[in-house]
Amino acid sequence: MYDQNGVNSLDNLMMREIPVEIYKLHKALNCKINKNNMFSTCNHHYNKRLSHFCQKHDEVICSKCIPESHEECQNVQLIEKAADTAKFGYALSSLGIANSELETHRYRYAEIKKKIKQIRSGINAYLEKLENELGNDLMEKYKVCVKEIDKERQLYLQQKENLDDWTREIKAMKNHASSVHLFSMAKLLHPRQKANEDSVQKRLADAKTSNIEFEQSRILLDFKRLVMSYGKISIRESPALMSSAHRKAFVIPSLLSRNDKPPSPVVSKFETSVFGNNVDVVRGCFLPDDRLFIPDSKSKIIYVCKTNGANIKKIKLRHVPKDACVLDRSHALVTCGDSGIMMVDLRTLSPGTMIIPGGHCSAISCNKDKIFVVNDECKVSVVDLKGKVLKQITTRYDPYMITSNKTGVIFWTNYNNNNVNSILPNGTSQNVYSGSDLRESTGIATDNRGNVYVAGCDSSNIISVSRTDKSSKTMYAKRDGISSPLGIALNTDKSKLMVINNKQIRVYRTHSN
């Protein structure tokens, strides 16, 4: 399987012979096979070999990843089975492409042969037309020449008749008339004869002979050089296109869902005015059932609705809400400024007990039984469910919004700069990202892979920062409807991203879906 340079020979073959998307799939499924044909280790779990492939997230994972990040994914299978399926699908598709190309060549052969005959027929028809026109012109010229010659012939015949008459009269006079009478007659005929002779001489002198001539076209004289062939037959290579029927040979959903034109990333959108004319929506989150949980920072109300803004329900609070996050399937946490943190029962959509860590509670996130809350300037507190402050971390800037991942790492933004920062579980602070593509960082969220989504209010975009190499990628921009975004949030399976976007709420598909 490997050549003399240690390179997988199957990779070399596939790079030359198969479509790029199939090669990428092969590389993903066979992720870094070494010379002993063993799979590489998982990026998320130390020294754990990759063993499964998640079709939903298009990701190769280890057995430990399944209960942690892919428990709800339906299409998780052993990597060997996924690889065999992809190869078998490619074989069927390649056969279909070859048969399709053979039919195309047969069709093109018949079409070109038919076109050659049409060219010949067209040339013959055109030459026949020229021949008929030239023949008609020849006949007209012939008639003109014959008419002129016949006219001259009639004049000569008339003069000949006159001479014949005079000759007969002179012969008759010689037999019967006297010398005097004959002399007188000769004198009388002489001028006429002279005039007739002069007329004939003049006509002969002025006579012109008409000749019909034919001058061949110069193009025809050099026809063989000018028209050396009907055309040129050549073979033009072009990329093999896979039809939709051939694509069905692949059972991997990430390949079946790709079209020439990508679908719109927008799942739904609606104006915040559906909640009322005076609402101020800045932050929010997804509930476990994919409904939206939207605090109104101007009133004591939280709105719960579907992702399209339908089926709106109100939760009336005792305090004005600032931010919200989901604790578990039955409870959400809502910060209420100086009043602390309120627990909301999602089963009854009613306010519950208060958690009071002290300070002015604003941005909030949680991980299992730990609450991360901004409750003072340049301070993030780690609080338990009883309100006990377990740890307080000082930050360089005042955090505007925060989020956390499953390992307890806190990520936060500051509205007045373009940075994304993190706080590790041991309390160490780090700068995660800063770049020209992010201006006035606001909303922030993390997915199951550890990637961070950040909203740029002034840059009007949503970027994704990679967990591994800290590189950034613009996920959504103005062309996707992003305009001065504030709060963002991912749903439970990280397949949808809510963006609170200049008096409008939009829900986008993510690449994790």
Coordinates of C-alpha atoms in Angstrom, one line a residue:
M1 CA 0.0 0.0 0.0
Y2 CA 3.0 2.3 0.3
D3 CA 5.6 3.3 -2.3
Q4 CA 9.3 3.6 -1.9
N5 CA 9.0 7.1 -0.3
G6 CA 6.6 5.9 2.3
V7 CA 3.5 7.5 0.7
N8 CA 0.2 5.7 0.6
S9 CA 0.0 4.5 -3.0
L10 CA -3.8 4.4 -2.8
D11 CA -3.7 8.1 -1.9
N12 CA -1.6 8.8 -5.1
L13 CA -4.1 6.8 -7.2
M14 CA -7.1 8.4 -5.8
M15 CA -5.7 11.9 -6.1
R16 CA -5.3 11.3 -9.8
E17 CA -8.4 9.3 -10.6
I18 CA -11.3 10.3 -8.4
P19 CA -13.2 13.5 -7.7
V20 CA -11.8 15.8 -5.0
E21 CA -14.8 15.4 -2.7
I22 CA -14.4 11.6 -2.7
Y23 CA -10.7 11.8 -2.0
K24 CA -11.4 14.1 1.0
L25 CA -13.9 11.6 2.4
H26 CA -11.4 8.8 2.0
K27 CA -8.8 10.9 3.9
A28 CA -11.3 11.7 6.6
L29 CA -12.3 8.0 7.0
N30 CA -8.8 6.7 6.9
C31 CA -7.4 9.6 8.9
K32 CA -3.6 9.4 8.9
I33 CA -3.0 5.7 8.5
N34 CA 0.6 4.8 9.3
K35 CA 2.8 2.1 7.9
N36 CA 1.3 -0.4 10.3
N37 CA -2.2 0.5 9.0
M38 CA -3.2 1.7 12.5
F39 CA -5.6 4.7 13.0
S40 CA -4.3 7.9 14.6
T41 CA -5.3 9.1 18.1
C42 CA -8.3 11.3 18.9
N43 CA -7.7 15.0 19.1
H44 CA -10.1 15.3 22.1
H45 CA -9.0 12.4 24.2
Y46 CA -5.3 11.5 24.9
N47 CA -4.1 8.2 23.4
K48 CA -7.6 7.1 22.3
R49 CA -7.7 5.6 18.8
L50 CA -10.2 6.8 16.3
S51 CA -12.8 4.1 15.8
H52 CA -16.1 5.5 14.6
F53 CA -17.4 8.0 12.0
C54 CA -20.3 10.4 12.8
Q55 CA -22.3 11.1 9.7
K56 CA -24.2 14.0 11.2
H57 CA -21.1 16.0 12.1
D58 CA -18.9 14.5 9.3
E59 CA -16.2 13.7 11.9
V60 CA -14.0 10.7 12.8
I61 CA -14.2 10.1 16.6
C62 CA -13.1 7.7 19.3
S63 CA -15.3 5.6 21.5
K64 CA -15.1 8.1 24.4
C65 CA -16.4 10.9 22.1
I66 CA -19.8 9.1 21.6
P67 CA -21.3 9.5 25.1
E68 CA -19.8 13.0 25.5
S69 CA -20.5 14.7 22.3
H70 CA -22.4 12.4 20.0
E71 CA -24.9 10.6 22.2
E72 CA -27.9 12.0 20.3
C73 CA -26.4 11.4 16.9
Q74 CA -28.2 8.6 15.1
N75 CA -25.7 7.7 12.3
V76 CA -22.5 6.7 14.1
Q77 CA -20.9 3.6 12.7
L78 CA -17.5 1.8 12.8
I79 CA -14.9 3.5 10.7
E80 CA -14.2 0.3 8.7
K81 CA -17.8 0.0 7.7
A82 CA -18.0 3.7 6.7
A83 CA -14.8 3.4 4.6
D84 CA -16.1 0.2 2.9
T85 CA -19.4 1.9 2.2
A86 CA -17.7 5.0 0.7
K87 CA -15.4 2.8 -1.5
F88 CA -18.3 0.6 -2.7
G89 CA -20.3 3.8 -3.5
Y90 CA -17.4 5.2 -5.4
A91 CA -17.0 2.0 -7.4
L92 CA -20.7 2.0 -8.4
S93 CA -20.6 5.7 -9.2
S94 CA -17.4 5.3 -11.3
L95 CA -19.0 2.5 -13.3
G96 CA -22.0 4.7 -13.9
I97 CA -19.8 7.6 -15.0
A98 CA -17.9 5.3 -17.4
N99 CA -21.2 4.0 -19.0
S100 CA -22.5 7.5 -19.2
E101 CA -19.3 8.7 -21.0
L102 CA -19.5 5.8 -23.4
E103 CA -23.0 6.7 -24.3
T104 CA -21.9 10.3 -24.7
H105 CA -19.1 9.3 -27.1
R106 CA -21.5 7.2 -29.2
Y107 CA -24.0 10.1 -29.4
R108 CA -21.2 12.6 -30.3
Y109 CA -19.9 10.3 -33.1
A110 CA -23.3 10.1 -34.7
E111 CA -23.9 13.8 -34.3
I112 CA -20.5 14.7 -35.9
K113 CA -21.0 12.3 -38.8
K114 CA -24.4 13.7 -39.5
K115 CA -23.0 17.2 -39.4
I116 CA -20.3 16.3 -42.0
K117 CA -23.0 15.0 -44.3
Q118 CA -24.9 18.2 -43.8
I119 CA -21.8 20.2 -44.7
R120 CA -21.4 18.2 -47.9
S121 CA -25.1 18.5 -48.8
G122 CA -24.9 22.2 -48.2
I123 CA -21.9 22.6 -50.5
N124 CA -23.5 20.5 -53.2
A125 CA -26.7 22.6 -53.0
Y126 CA -24.8 25.8 -53.2
L127 CA -22.7 24.7 -56.1
E128 CA -25.8 23.5 -58.0
K129 CA -27.4 26.9 -57.4
L130 CA -24.3 28.6 -58.8
E131 CA -24.3 26.3 -61.8
N132 CA -28.0 27.0 -62.6
E133 CA -27.5 30.8 -62.3
L134 CA -24.4 30.5 -64.6
G135 CA -26.3 28.4 -67.1
N136 CA -29.2 30.9 -67.2
D137 CA -26.8 33.7 -67.8
L138 CA -25.1 31.8 -70.6
M139 CA -28.5 31.2 -72.3
E140 CA -29.3 34.9 -72.1
K141 CA -25.9 35.9 -73.6
Y142 CA -26.3 33.3 -76.3
K143 CA -29.7 34.7 -77.3
V144 CA -28.3 38.2 -77.6
C145 CA -25.5 37.1 -79.8
V146 CA -27.8 35.0 -82.1
K147 CA -30.2 38.0 -82.4
E148 CA -27.4 40.4 -83.5
I149 CA -26.1 37.9 -86.0
D150 CA -29.6 37.3 -87.5
K151 CA -30.2 41.0 -87.8
E152 CA -26.9 41.4 -89.9
R153 CA -27.8 38.4 -91.9
Q154 CA -31.2 39.8 -92.9
L155 CA -29.5 43.1 -94.1
Y156 CA -27.0 41.1 -96.3
L157 CA -29.9 39.0 -97.8
Q158 CA -31.8 42.2 -98.7
Q159 CA -28.8 43.7 -100.5
K160 CA -28.2 40.4 -102.3
E161 CA -31.7 40.4 -103.6
N162 CA -31.3 43.9 -104.9
L163 CA -28.1 42.9 -106.8
D164 CA -29.9 39.9 -108.2
D165 CA -32.7 42.1 -109.5
W166 CA -30.3 44.5 -111.2
T167 CA -28.4 41.6 -112.8
R168 CA -31.6 40.1 -114.3
E169 CA -32.6 43.5 -115.7
I170 CA -29.2 44.1 -117.3
K171 CA -29.3 40.7 -119.0
A172 CA -32.8 41.3 -120.4
M173 CA -31.8 44.7 -121.8
K174 CA -28.8 43.2 -123.5
N175 CA -31.0 40.9 -125.6
H176 CA -33.6 43.6 -126.6
A177 CA -32.4 47.2 -126.0
S178 CA -30.3 49.3 -128.3
S179 CA -26.9 50.5 -127.4
V180 CA -28.2 53.9 -126.5
H181 CA -30.8 52.5 -124.3
L182 CA -28.4 50.1 -122.6
F183 CA -25.9 52.9 -122.0
S184 CA -28.6 55.1 -120.4
M185 CA -29.7 52.2 -118.1
A186 CA -26.0 51.6 -117.1
K187 CA -25.6 55.2 -116.1
L188 CA -28.9 55.0 -114.1
L189 CA -27.9 51.9 -112.1
H190 CA -24.3 52.8 -111.5
P191 CA -24.9 55.2 -108.6
R192 CA -27.3 52.7 -106.9
Q193 CA -24.7 50.0 -107.3
K194 CA -22.0 52.2 -106.0
A195 CA -24.1 53.2 -103.0
N196 CA -24.9 49.6 -102.3
E197 CA -21.3 48.5 -102.5
D198 CA -20.2 51.4 -100.2
S199 CA -22.9 50.3 -97.7
V200 CA -21.6 46.7 -97.7
Q201 CA -18.0 47.8 -97.4
K202 CA -18.9 50.1 -94.5
R203 CA -20.9 47.4 -92.8
L204 CA -18.0 45.0 -93.2
A205 CA -15.6 47.5 -91.9
D206 CA -17.7 48.3 -88.8
A207 CA -18.8 44.7 -88.2
K208 CA -17.9 43.2 -84.8
T209 CA -17.9 39.6 -83.9
S210 CA -19.5 38.6 -80.6
N211 CA -17.9 35.7 -78.7
I212 CA -19.3 34.0 -75.6
E213 CA -16.5 33.4 -73.1
F214 CA -16.3 31.9 -69.6
E215 CA -13.9 33.0 -67.0
Q216 CA -13.5 30.6 -64.1
S217 CA -13.6 32.0 -60.5
R218 CA -10.2 32.5 -59.0
I219 CA -11.4 30.8 -55.8
L220 CA -12.3 27.7 -57.8
L221 CA -8.9 27.8 -59.4
D222 CA -7.3 27.6 -55.9
F223 CA -10.2 25.6 -54.3
K224 CA -8.1 22.7 -53.1
R225 CA -5.7 25.0 -51.2
L226 CA -8.4 27.2 -49.8
V227 CA -10.7 24.4 -48.7
M228 CA -8.4 21.7 -47.5
S229 CA -11.1 20.0 -45.3
Y230 CA -14.6 20.3 -43.9
G231 CA -13.2 20.8 -40.4
K232 CA -11.1 19.2 -37.7
I233 CA -11.8 16.3 -35.4
S234 CA -10.2 16.5 -32.0
I235 CA -10.5 15.1 -28.5
R236 CA -11.1 17.6 -25.7
E237 CA -10.7 16.5 -22.1
S238 CA -13.0 17.9 -19.5
P239 CA -13.7 17.0 -15.8
A240 CA -16.0 14.1 -15.3
L241 CA -19.3 15.3 -13.9
M242 CA -21.2 13.1 -11.4
S243 CA -25.0 13.0 -12.0
S244 CA -27.5 13.0 -9.2
A245 CA -28.2 9.4 -9.9
H246 CA -24.5 8.5 -9.5
R247 CA -24.3 10.5 -6.3
K248 CA -27.0 8.3 -4.8
A249 CA -24.5 5.5 -4.7
F250 CA -22.9 7.3 -1.7
V251 CA -24.8 6.7 1.5
I252 CA -22.7 9.3 3.4
P253 CA -25.2 12.2 4.1
S254 CA -22.5 14.9 4.0
L255 CA -21.9 14.0 0.3
L256 CA -25.6 13.5 -0.6
S257 CA -26.5 16.9 0.7
R258 CA -24.0 18.8 -1.4
N259 CA -25.4 20.6 -4.5
D260 CA -23.9 22.9 -7.1
K261 CA -25.5 25.8 -5.4
P262 CA -25.3 25.6 -1.5
P263 CA -28.6 26.0 0.4
S264 CA -29.3 29.2 2.3
P265 CA -27.8 29.0 5.8
V266 CA -30.9 30.8 7.3
V267 CA -33.3 28.5 8.9
S268 CA -35.8 31.2 10.1
K269 CA -36.0 34.9 10.9
F270 CA -38.4 37.3 12.5
E271 CA -38.6 40.8 13.9
T272 CA -38.4 41.4 17.6
S273 CA -41.5 43.6 17.2
V274 CA -43.5 40.4 17.4
F275 CA -43.0 40.7 21.2
G276 CA -44.1 44.3 21.2
N277 CA -43.0 47.7 20.0
N278 CA -40.9 48.7 23.0
V279 CA -38.9 45.5 23.7
D280 CA -35.1 45.6 23.9
V281 CA -33.6 42.2 23.0
V282 CA -29.9 41.9 23.4
R283 CA -29.3 38.3 24.6
G284 CA -31.0 34.9 24.7
C285 CA -30.5 31.2 24.4
F286 CA -32.0 27.9 23.1
L287 CA -34.1 25.7 25.3
P288 CA -33.5 21.9 25.1
D289 CA -36.6 21.5 22.9
D290 CA -35.2 24.1 20.4
R291 CA -37.5 26.9 21.5
L292 CA -36.0 30.3 22.0
F293 CA -35.6 31.9 25.5
I294 CA -35.5 35.7 25.0
P295 CA -35.2 38.2 27.9
D296 CA -36.5 41.7 27.4
S297 CA -34.0 44.1 29.1
K298 CA -36.6 46.9 29.3
S299 CA -39.3 45.0 31.2
K300 CA -39.7 42.2 33.7
I301 CA -40.6 39.6 31.0
I302 CA -39.0 36.7 29.2
Y303 CA -40.4 35.5 25.9
V304 CA -40.5 31.8 24.9
C305 CA -41.2 31.0 21.3
K306 CA -40.4 28.8 18.3
T307 CA -37.4 29.6 16.1
N308 CA -39.8 31.4 13.6
G309 CA -41.3 33.6 16.3
A310 CA -44.5 31.7 16.6
N311 CA -46.4 30.4 19.7
I312 CA -45.1 33.1 22.0
K313 CA -45.4 32.6 25.7
K314 CA -44.5 35.1 28.5
I315 CA -42.8 34.5 31.8
K316 CA -43.4 37.4 34.2
L317 CA -40.5 38.0 36.6
R318 CA -40.1 40.1 39.7
H319 CA -36.9 41.8 38.3
V320 CA -35.6 43.0 34.9
P321 CA -33.7 40.2 33.2
K322 CA -30.1 40.8 31.9
D323 CA -28.9 37.5 30.5
A324 CA -29.9 33.8 30.5
C325 CA -28.5 30.3 30.1
V326 CA -29.9 26.8 30.3
L327 CA -28.9 24.8 33.4
D328 CA -30.6 21.4 32.5
R329 CA -33.7 20.2 30.7
S330 CA -36.0 21.6 33.4
H331 CA -34.3 24.8 34.5
A332 CA -32.8 28.0 33.2
L333 CA -30.9 30.7 34.9
V334 CA -31.6 34.4 34.5
T335 CA -29.4 37.2 35.8
C336 CA -31.3 40.1 37.4
G337 CA -28.7 42.8 38.2
D338 CA -28.3 43.6 41.9
S339 CA -31.1 41.1 42.7
G340 CA -29.0 38.1 41.8
I341 CA -29.8 35.1 39.7
M342 CA -33.3 33.7 39.2
M343 CA -33.9 30.0 38.5
V344 CA -36.8 29.5 36.0
D345 CA -38.9 26.3 35.8
L346 CA -39.0 25.3 32.1
R347 CA -41.8 22.8 32.7
T348 CA -44.2 25.4 34.0
L349 CA -42.6 28.5 32.6
S350 CA -42.6 30.2 35.9
P351 CA -40.0 32.0 38.1
G352 CA -38.4 30.0 41.0
T353 CA -35.9 30.6 43.7
M354 CA -33.2 33.3 43.7
I355 CA -29.5 32.6 43.9
I356 CA -27.6 35.6 45.4
P357 CA -23.9 35.6 44.9
G358 CA -23.6 39.4 45.5
G359 CA -22.8 42.2 43.2
H360 CA -24.5 43.3 40.0
C361 CA -25.1 40.1 37.9
S362 CA -25.0 40.5 34.2
A363 CA -23.5 38.0 31.7
I364 CA -23.9 34.3 32.7
S365 CA -23.0 30.8 31.6
C366 CA -23.0 27.4 33.4
N367 CA -21.5 23.9 33.3
K368 CA -23.3 21.2 35.3
D369 CA -23.6 22.5 38.9
K370 CA -21.3 25.4 38.4
I371 CA -22.4 28.9 37.5
F372 CA -20.1 31.5 35.8
V373 CA -21.4 35.0 36.2
V374 CA -20.0 38.6 35.7
N375 CA -21.1 40.3 39.0
D376 CA -18.6 43.1 39.3
E377 CA -16.4 45.2 37.1
C378 CA -13.6 43.1 35.6
K379 CA -14.7 40.1 37.7
V380 CA -16.0 36.7 36.9
S381 CA -17.3 34.6 39.8
V382 CA -17.7 30.8 39.9
V383 CA -20.8 30.1 42.0
D384 CA -22.5 26.9 43.1
L385 CA -26.3 26.4 43.0
K386 CA -26.7 27.7 46.5
G387 CA -25.1 31.0 45.7
K388 CA -21.7 30.3 47.4
V389 CA -18.8 32.0 45.5
L390 CA -16.3 29.3 44.9
K391 CA -13.8 31.4 43.1
Q392 CA -13.5 35.0 41.8
I393 CA -11.3 35.7 38.8
T394 CA -10.1 39.2 37.8
T395 CA -10.0 40.0 34.1
R396 CA -8.0 42.7 32.3
Y397 CA -11.2 44.2 30.7
D398 CA -14.8 44.1 31.8
P399 CA -16.5 41.1 30.2
Y400 CA -19.5 41.9 28.0
M401 CA -20.7 38.3 27.3
I402 CA -19.4 34.9 28.4
T403 CA -19.8 31.3 27.6
S404 CA -18.2 28.0 28.8
N405 CA -17.5 24.6 27.4
K406 CA -17.8 21.1 28.9
T407 CA -14.3 21.2 30.4
G408 CA -15.0 24.3 32.4
V409 CA -13.1 26.8 30.2
I410 CA -14.7 30.3 30.2
F411 CA -14.6 32.4 27.1
W412 CA -15.5 36.1 27.2
T413 CA -15.6 39.2 25.0
N414 CA -15.3 42.9 25.6
Y415 CA -17.4 45.3 23.6
N416 CA -14.7 48.0 23.4
N417 CA -12.0 45.8 21.8
N418 CA -11.6 43.1 19.2
N419 CA -10.4 40.3 21.5
V420 CA -11.6 36.9 22.5
N421 CA -10.3 35.8 25.9
S422 CA -10.5 32.7 28.0
I423 CA -10.1 31.6 31.6
L424 CA -8.8 28.1 32.2
P425 CA -10.2 26.0 35.1
N426 CA -7.0 26.9 37.2
G427 CA -7.8 30.6 36.8
T428 CA -5.2 31.4 34.1
S429 CA -6.3 34.0 31.6
Q430 CA -5.4 33.7 27.9
N431 CA -6.0 35.7 24.7
V432 CA -7.7 33.3 22.3
Y433 CA -8.0 35.5 19.3
S434 CA -7.6 39.1 18.0
G435 CA -7.8 40.0 14.3
S436 CA -8.9 42.7 11.8
D437 CA -11.9 40.6 10.8
L438 CA -13.5 41.0 14.2
R439 CA -14.5 44.5 15.4
E440 CA -16.4 45.2 18.6
S441 CA -16.7 41.6 19.8
T442 CA -20.1 40.9 21.5
G443 CA -21.9 37.6 21.5
I444 CA -20.0 34.3 22.1
A445 CA -20.7 30.6 22.0
T446 CA -18.8 27.3 21.8
D447 CA -19.6 24.0 20.0
N448 CA -18.9 20.4 21.0
R449 CA -15.5 20.4 19.2
G450 CA -14.2 23.3 21.2
N451 CA -14.5 25.9 18.4
V452 CA -15.6 29.4 19.5
Y453 CA -18.3 31.4 17.6
V454 CA -18.0 35.2 18.1
A455 CA -20.1 38.1 16.9
G456 CA -18.6 41.3 15.6
C457 CA -21.0 44.2 16.1
D458 CA -19.0 46.8 14.0
S459 CA -17.7 44.2 11.5
S460 CA -21.3 42.8 11.1
N461 CA -20.1 39.2 11.0
I462 CA -19.9 35.9 12.9
I463 CA -16.5 34.2 13.0
S464 CA -15.4 30.8 14.2
V465 CA -12.1 30.4 16.0
S466 CA -10.5 27.0 15.8
R467 CA -9.7 25.2 19.0
T468 CA -6.6 23.6 17.6
D469 CA -4.7 26.4 15.8
K470 CA -6.6 29.5 16.8
S471 CA -7.3 30.4 13.1
S472 CA -10.5 32.2 12.3
K473 CA -13.1 31.7 9.6
T474 CA -16.0 34.0 8.7
M475 CA -19.2 31.9 9.1
Y476 CA -21.8 34.5 8.3
A477 CA -21.5 38.1 7.1
K478 CA -23.6 40.9 5.6
R479 CA -24.4 38.9 2.6
D480 CA -26.1 36.4 4.9
G481 CA -28.1 39.1 6.7
I482 CA -25.8 39.8 9.6
S483 CA -26.1 43.5 10.7
S484 CA -24.6 44.8 14.0
P485 CA -25.1 41.5 15.9
L486 CA -25.2 41.4 19.7
G487 CA -26.1 38.1 21.4
I488 CA -25.6 34.7 19.9
A489 CA -26.4 31.1 21.1
L490 CA -26.1 27.5 19.9
N491 CA -28.8 24.9 20.4
T492 CA -28.3 21.6 22.3
D493 CA -26.8 19.6 19.4
K494 CA -24.9 22.7 18.1
S495 CA -26.7 22.5 14.7
K496 CA -28.3 25.9 14.9
L497 CA -27.0 29.3 15.8
M498 CA -29.3 32.1 17.0
V499 CA -28.2 35.7 16.2
I500 CA -29.8 38.7 17.8
N501 CA -29.3 41.0 14.9
N502 CA -30.4 44.7 14.9
K503 CA -34.1 44.3 16.1
Q504 CA -34.3 40.9 14.3
I505 CA -33.6 37.4 15.4
R506 CA -32.2 35.0 12.8
V507 CA -31.5 31.2 13.2
Y508 CA -28.7 29.8 11.0
R509 CA -27.5 26.3 10.2
T510 CA -24.0 25.6 11.4
H511 CA -21.4 23.4 9.8
S512 CA -21.8 21.0 12.7
N513 CA -25.2 20.0 11.3

